[in-house]
C-alpha positions as CSV (number, residue, x, y, z in Angstrom):
1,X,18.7,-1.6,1.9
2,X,19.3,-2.2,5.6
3,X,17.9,-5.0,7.3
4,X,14.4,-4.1,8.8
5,X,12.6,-6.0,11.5
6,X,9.0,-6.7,12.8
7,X,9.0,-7.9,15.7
8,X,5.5,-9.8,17.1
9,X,4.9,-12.1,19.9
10,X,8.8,-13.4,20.4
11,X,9.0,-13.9,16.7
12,X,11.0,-11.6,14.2
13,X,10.8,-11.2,10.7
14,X,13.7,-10.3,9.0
15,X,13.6,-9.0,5.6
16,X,16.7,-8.4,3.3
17,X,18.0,-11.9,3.3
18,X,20.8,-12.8,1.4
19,X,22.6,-16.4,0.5
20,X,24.5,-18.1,1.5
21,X,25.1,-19.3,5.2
22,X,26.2,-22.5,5.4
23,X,26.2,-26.1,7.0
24,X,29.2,-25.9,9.8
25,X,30.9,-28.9,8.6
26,X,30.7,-28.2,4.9
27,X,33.8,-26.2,3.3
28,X,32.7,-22.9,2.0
29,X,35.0,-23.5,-0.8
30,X,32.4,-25.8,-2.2
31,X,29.4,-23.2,-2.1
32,X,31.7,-21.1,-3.9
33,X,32.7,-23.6,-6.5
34,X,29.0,-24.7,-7.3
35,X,28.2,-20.8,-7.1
36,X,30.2,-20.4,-10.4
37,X,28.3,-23.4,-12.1
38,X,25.4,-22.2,-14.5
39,X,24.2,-19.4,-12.2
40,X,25.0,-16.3,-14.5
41,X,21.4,-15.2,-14.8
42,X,22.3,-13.6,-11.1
43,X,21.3,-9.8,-11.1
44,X,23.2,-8.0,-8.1
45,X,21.9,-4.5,-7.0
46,X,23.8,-2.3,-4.3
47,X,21.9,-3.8,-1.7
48,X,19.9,-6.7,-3.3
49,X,19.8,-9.5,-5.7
50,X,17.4,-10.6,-8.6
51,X,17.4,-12.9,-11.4
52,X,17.1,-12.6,-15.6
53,X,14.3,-13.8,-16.9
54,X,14.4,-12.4,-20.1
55,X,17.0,-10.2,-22.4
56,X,16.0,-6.7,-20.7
57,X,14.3,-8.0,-17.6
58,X,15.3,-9.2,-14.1
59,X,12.9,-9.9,-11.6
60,X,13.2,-9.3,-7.6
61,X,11.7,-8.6,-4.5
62,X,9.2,-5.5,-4.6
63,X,11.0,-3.9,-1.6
64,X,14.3,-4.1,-3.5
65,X,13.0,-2.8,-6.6
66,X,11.4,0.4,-4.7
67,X,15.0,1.0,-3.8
68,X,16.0,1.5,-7.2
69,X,15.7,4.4,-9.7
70,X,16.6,4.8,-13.0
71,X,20.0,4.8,-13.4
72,X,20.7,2.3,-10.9
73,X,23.4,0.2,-11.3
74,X,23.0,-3.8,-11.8
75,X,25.4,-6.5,-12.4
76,X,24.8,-9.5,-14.3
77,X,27.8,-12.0,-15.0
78,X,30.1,-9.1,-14.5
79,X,28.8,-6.2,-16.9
80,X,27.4,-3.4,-15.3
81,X,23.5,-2.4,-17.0
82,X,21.1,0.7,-15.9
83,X,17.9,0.3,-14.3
84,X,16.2,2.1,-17.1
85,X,12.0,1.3,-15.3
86,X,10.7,-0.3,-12.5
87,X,7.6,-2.2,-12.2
88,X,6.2,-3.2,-8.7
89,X,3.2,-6.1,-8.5
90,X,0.1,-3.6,-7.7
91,X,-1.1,-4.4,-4.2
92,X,-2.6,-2.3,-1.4
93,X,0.1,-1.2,1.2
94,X,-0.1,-3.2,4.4
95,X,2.6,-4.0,7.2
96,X,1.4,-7.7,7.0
97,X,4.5,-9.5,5.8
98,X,2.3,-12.8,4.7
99,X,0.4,-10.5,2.8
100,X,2.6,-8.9,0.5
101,X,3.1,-9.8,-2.6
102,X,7.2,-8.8,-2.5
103,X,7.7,-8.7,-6.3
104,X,9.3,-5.9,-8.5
105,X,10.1,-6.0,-11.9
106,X,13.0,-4.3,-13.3
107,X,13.6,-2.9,-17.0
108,X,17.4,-2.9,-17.7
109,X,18.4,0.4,-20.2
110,X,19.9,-2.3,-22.7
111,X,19.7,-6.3,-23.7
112,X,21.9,-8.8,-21.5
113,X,24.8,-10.6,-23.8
114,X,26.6,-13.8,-23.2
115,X,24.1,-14.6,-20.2
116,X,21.0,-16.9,-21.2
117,X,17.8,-15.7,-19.2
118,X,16.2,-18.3,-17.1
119,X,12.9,-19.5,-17.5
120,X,10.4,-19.3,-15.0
121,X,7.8,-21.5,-14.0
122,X,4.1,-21.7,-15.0
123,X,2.7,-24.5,-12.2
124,X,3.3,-24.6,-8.6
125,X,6.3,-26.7,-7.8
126,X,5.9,-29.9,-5.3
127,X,6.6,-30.4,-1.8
128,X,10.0,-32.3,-1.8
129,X,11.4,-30.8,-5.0
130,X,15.0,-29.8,-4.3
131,X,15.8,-25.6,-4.5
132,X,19.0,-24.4,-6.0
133,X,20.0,-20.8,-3.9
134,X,22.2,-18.4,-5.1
135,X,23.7,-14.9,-3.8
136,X,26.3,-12.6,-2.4
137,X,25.3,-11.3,0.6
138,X,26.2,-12.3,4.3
139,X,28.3,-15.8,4.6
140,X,28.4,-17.5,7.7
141,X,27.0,-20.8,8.9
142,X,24.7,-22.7,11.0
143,X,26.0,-22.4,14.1
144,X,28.0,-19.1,14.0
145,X,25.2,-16.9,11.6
146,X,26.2,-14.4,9.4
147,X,30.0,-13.6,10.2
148,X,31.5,-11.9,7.4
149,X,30.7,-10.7,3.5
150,X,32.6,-11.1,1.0
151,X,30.7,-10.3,-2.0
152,X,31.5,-13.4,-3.4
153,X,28.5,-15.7,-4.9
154,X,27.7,-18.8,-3.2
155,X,25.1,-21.3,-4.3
156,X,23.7,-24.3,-1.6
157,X,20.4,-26.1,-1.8
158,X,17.5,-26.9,0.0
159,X,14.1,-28.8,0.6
160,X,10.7,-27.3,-0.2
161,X,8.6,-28.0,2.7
162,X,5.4,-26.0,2.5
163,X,3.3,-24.5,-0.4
164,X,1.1,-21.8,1.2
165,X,-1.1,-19.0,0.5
166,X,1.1,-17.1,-2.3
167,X,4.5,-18.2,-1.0
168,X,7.2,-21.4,-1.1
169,X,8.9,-21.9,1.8
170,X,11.7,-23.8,3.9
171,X,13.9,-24.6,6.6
172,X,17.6,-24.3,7.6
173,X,18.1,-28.2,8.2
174,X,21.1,-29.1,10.3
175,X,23.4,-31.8,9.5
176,X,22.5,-34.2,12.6
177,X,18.2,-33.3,11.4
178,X,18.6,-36.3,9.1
179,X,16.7,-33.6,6.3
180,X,19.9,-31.7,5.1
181,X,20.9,-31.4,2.0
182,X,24.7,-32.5,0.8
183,X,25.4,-28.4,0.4
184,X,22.4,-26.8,2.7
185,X,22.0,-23.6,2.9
186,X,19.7,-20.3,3.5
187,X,19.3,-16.6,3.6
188,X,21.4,-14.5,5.5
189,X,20.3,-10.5,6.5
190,X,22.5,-8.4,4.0
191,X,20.3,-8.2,0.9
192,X,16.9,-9.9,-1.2
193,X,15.7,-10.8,-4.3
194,X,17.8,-13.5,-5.0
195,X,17.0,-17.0,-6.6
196,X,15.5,-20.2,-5.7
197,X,15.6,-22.6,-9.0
198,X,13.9,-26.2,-9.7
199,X,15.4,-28.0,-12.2
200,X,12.7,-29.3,-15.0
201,X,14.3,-31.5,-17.1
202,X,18.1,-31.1,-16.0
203,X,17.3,-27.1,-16.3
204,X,17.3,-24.6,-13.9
205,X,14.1,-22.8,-13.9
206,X,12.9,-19.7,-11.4
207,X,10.5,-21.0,-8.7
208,X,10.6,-18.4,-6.2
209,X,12.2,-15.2,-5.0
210,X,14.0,-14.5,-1.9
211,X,11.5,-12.0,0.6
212,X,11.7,-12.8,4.5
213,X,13.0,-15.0,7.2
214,X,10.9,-16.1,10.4
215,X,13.3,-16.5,13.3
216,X,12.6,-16.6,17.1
217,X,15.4,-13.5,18.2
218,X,17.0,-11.9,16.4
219,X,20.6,-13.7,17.3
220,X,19.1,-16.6,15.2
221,X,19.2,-14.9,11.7
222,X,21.1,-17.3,9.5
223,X,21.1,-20.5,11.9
224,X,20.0,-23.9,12.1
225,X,16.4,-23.8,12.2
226,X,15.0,-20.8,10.6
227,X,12.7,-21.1,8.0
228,X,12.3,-19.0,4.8
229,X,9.7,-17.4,2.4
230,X,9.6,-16.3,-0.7
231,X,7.1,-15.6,-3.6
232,X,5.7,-18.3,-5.4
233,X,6.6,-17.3,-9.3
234,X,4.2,-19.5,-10.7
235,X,1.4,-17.7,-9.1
236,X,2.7,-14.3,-10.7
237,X,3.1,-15.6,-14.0
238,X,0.5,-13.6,-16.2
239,X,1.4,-10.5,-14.1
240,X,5.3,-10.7,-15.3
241,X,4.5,-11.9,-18.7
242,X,2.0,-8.8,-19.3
243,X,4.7,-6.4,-18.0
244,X,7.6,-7.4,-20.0
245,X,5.2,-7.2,-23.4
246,X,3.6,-3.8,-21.9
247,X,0.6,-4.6,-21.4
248,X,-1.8,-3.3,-18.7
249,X,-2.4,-5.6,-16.2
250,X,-5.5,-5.5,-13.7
251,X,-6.6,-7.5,-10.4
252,X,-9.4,-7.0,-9.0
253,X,-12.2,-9.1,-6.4
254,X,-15.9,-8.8,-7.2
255,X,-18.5,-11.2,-5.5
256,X,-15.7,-13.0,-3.7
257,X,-13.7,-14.3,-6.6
258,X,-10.3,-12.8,-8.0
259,X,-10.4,-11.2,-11.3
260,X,-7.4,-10.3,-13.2
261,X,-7.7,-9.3,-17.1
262,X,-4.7,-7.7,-18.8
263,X,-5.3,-5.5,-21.8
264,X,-3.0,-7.0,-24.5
265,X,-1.1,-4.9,-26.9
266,X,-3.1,-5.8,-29.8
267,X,-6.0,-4.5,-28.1
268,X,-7.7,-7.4,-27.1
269,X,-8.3,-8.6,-23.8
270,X,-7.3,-11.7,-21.6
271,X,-9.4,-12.4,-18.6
272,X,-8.6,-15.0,-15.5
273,X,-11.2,-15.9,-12.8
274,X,-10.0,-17.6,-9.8
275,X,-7.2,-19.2,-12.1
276,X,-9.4,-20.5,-14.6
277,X,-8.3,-18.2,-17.4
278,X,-10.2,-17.0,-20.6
279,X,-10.1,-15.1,-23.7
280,X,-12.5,-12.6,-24.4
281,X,-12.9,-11.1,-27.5
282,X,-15.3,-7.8,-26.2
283,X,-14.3,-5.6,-23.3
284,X,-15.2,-6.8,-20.0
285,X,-18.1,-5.7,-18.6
286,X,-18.0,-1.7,-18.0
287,X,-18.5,-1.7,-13.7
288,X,-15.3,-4.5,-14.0
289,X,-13.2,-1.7,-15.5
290,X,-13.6,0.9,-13.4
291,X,-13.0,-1.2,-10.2
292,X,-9.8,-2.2,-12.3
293,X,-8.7,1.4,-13.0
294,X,-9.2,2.5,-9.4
295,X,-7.1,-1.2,-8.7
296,X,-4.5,0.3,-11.0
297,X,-4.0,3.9,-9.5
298,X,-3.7,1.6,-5.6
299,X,-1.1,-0.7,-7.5
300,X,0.8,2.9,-8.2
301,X,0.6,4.3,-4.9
302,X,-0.7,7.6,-6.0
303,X,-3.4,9.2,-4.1
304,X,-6.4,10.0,-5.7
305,X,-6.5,13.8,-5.4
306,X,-2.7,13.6,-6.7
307,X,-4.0,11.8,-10.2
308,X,-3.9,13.4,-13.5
309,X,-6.6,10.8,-15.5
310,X,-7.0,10.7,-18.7
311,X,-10.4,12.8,-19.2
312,X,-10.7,11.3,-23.0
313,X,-11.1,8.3,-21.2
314,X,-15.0,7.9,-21.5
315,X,-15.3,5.5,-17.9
316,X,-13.1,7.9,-16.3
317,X,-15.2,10.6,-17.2
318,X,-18.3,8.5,-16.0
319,X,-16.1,7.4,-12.7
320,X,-16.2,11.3,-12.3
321,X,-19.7,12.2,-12.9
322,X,-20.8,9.4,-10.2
323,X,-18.8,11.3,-7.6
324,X,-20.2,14.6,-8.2
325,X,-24.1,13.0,-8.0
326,X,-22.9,11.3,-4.8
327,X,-21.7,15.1,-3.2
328,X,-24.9,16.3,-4.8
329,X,-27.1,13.7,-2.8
330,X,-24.9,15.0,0.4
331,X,-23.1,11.4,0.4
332,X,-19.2,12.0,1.7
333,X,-17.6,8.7,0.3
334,X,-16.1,8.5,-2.7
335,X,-16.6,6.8,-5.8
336,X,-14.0,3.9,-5.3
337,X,-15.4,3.6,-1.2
338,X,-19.1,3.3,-2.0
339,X,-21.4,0.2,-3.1
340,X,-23.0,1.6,-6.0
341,X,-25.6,-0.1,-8.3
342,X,-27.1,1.9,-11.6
343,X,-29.8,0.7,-13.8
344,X,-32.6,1.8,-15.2
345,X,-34.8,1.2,-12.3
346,X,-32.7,2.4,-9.6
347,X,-29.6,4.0,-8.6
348,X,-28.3,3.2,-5.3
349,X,-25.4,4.0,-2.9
350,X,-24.9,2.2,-0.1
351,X,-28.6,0.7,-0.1
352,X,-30.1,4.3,-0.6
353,X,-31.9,5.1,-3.6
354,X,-30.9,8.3,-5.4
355,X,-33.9,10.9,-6.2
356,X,-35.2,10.1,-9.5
357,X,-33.6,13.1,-10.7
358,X,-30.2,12.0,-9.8
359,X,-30.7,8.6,-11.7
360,X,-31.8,10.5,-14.9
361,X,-28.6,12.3,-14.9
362,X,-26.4,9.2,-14.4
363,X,-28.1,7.4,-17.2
364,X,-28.4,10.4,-19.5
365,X,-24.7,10.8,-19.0
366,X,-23.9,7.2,-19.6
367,X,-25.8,7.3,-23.3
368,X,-24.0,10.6,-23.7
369,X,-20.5,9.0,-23.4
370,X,-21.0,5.7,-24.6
371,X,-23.1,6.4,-27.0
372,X,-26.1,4.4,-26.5
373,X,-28.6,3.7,-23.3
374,X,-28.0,1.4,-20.9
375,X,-30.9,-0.5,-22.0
376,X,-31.6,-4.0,-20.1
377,X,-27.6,-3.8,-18.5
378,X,-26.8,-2.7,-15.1
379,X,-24.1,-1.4,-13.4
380,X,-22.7,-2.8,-9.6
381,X,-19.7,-1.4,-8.4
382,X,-17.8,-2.2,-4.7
383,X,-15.4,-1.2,-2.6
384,X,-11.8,-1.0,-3.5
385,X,-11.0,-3.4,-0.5
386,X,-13.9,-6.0,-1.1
């Protein structure tokens, strides 16, 4: 992938970084060295990096991942795999770089040998922990930028300075800051994805995953100064762990909290509210899932109209009916735009009752397909964006 660049109020974000640029009075035969120490779990795409994180898995960033297809090629410790899926974190489209959640999975066409995959990690990391960077895009250093590339891989470290919103960042320290590290380093424009480890115990561990660079102009990519974000892994944790096992993974808001429940393969369901997580042994509560399913064609990127749903499915079929009372009542939003609440007393959209004729429909079509009335329950459903 090319570099791309946003460019607001004399700031630039730079995507597509890549490691390792360099202190100026620092050999680059050391990054090199300590490059080839213990960082084989390295994934490197045409135009991107990525780490192992388990046999058949490596995780990137979401806009390198996009750039794949199957097929695509991917070196790990010297042996050539095909991308055989890709996954990207479900997340409504926006040009809002602080916003993104830049994460991709990808499925490898066979198990990794000879190359342990790393862990990654489950709680935030803390402000001061040291980051171990590795990569093989653009070298340079502090003073000069990105100057030449080489393809070699380069490992430096660095100082985690901030924990915000859903992202770890840092800053390209210079030697004479009193802050740098013995082997300093950041991102350079050339490629993403890549690493940033803690070490837990002596062990390399994945903390975070190499997305954008905030620079004043765009002459200052890869110097002194610049500061870099990437994804906090910890935060993504029961989203990557659902993937890799195959199981369907929802997020959703309702009533101002975060909702994510992932369908497991046995069949049973795991349910998180704003972090605190629970299991459920019954299916969440039926206006939850359709939010979720509607969550689940955004995260895909498909347009509605372009959807083939699965008719069998009883709340798709409901999701359905719903729209074709709302045309009937003259209303022109759709299902998954509308504030919708059903119950035996009333069935409203957008604060407007429904003629009682309208509400005897929806509720003899709910016993129809689920077998039994609604009874004492009732049904609110919001906005995709709320």
């Amino acid at each position: 992938m090319k570099s791309k660049h946003l460019f607001f109020i004399g700031i630039v974000f730079v995507m597509c970084n890549a490691f390792i640029v360099t202190r100026h009075d620092i050999s680059d035969e050391e990054y090199i060295n300590y490059g080839k120490k213990g960082f084989e779990s390295l994934a490197v795409f045409e135009d991107g990096n990525g780490t192992l994180i388990d046999k058949q898995w490596v995780l990137t960033a979401r806009h390198i991942a996009d750039d794949q297809k199957p097929g695509s090629i991917v070196t790990i410790n010297g042996t050539e795999y095909k991308v055989e899926k890709i996954v990207l974190y479900p997340q409504k489209p926006t040009d809002d770089l602080f916003k993104k959640k830049d994460l991709g999975l990808i499925k490898l066409n066979q198990p990794v040998s000879g190359v342990a995959p790393v862990k990654y990690i489950k709680k935030s990391p803390e402000i001061g922990s040291i980051l171990y960077l590795a990569g093989n895009g653009d070298v340079g250093n502090g003073k000069t930028g990105p100057t030449n590339k080489d393809k070699k891989i380069r490992a430096a470290t660095n100082t985690l300075d901030s924990l915000k919103d859903h992202f770890i960042s840092f800053v390209f320290d210079s030697p004479t800051s009193g802050k740098a590290t013995k082997l300093e380093g950041t991102p350079g424009p050339g490629d993403s994805g890549g690493p940033a480890y803690i070490k837990e115990n002596g062990t390399l561990v994945l903390a975070g995953v190499s997305s954008f660079e905030v620079v004043e102009n765009r002459q200052q990519q890869g110097r002194y100064g610049v500061r870099n974000y990437y994804p906090n892994v910890s935060l993504f944790a029961d989203w990557i762990e659902s993937t890799i096992k195959g199981e369907r993974y929802y997020k959703t808001i309702m009533d101002g909290k975060e909702i994510v429940s992932i369908k497991r393969a046995d069949g049973s369901y795991y349910l998180g509210v704003d972090g605190k997580k629970a299991v459920v042994d019954d299916l969440i509560k039926y206006g939850e899932r359709v939010i979720q399913e509607y969550n689940d064609i955004e995260a895909k990127e498909t347009a509605w109209k372009q959807r083939q749903p699965d008719m069998n499915d009883p709340q798709m079929q409901f999701a359905f009916y719903l729209e074709t009372l709302m045309k009937e009542a003259g209303i022109k939003k759709s299902l998954r735009e509308a504030t919708i609440s059903i119950s035996t007393e009333k069935f409203t959209v957008e604060g407007k009752e429904m003629p009682e004729n309208l509400k005897s429909k929806a509720l003899k079509k709910f016993e129809e397909l689920f077998k039994q009335p609604l009874g004492n329950n009732q049904i609110n459903l919001r906005p995709r964006n709320n």
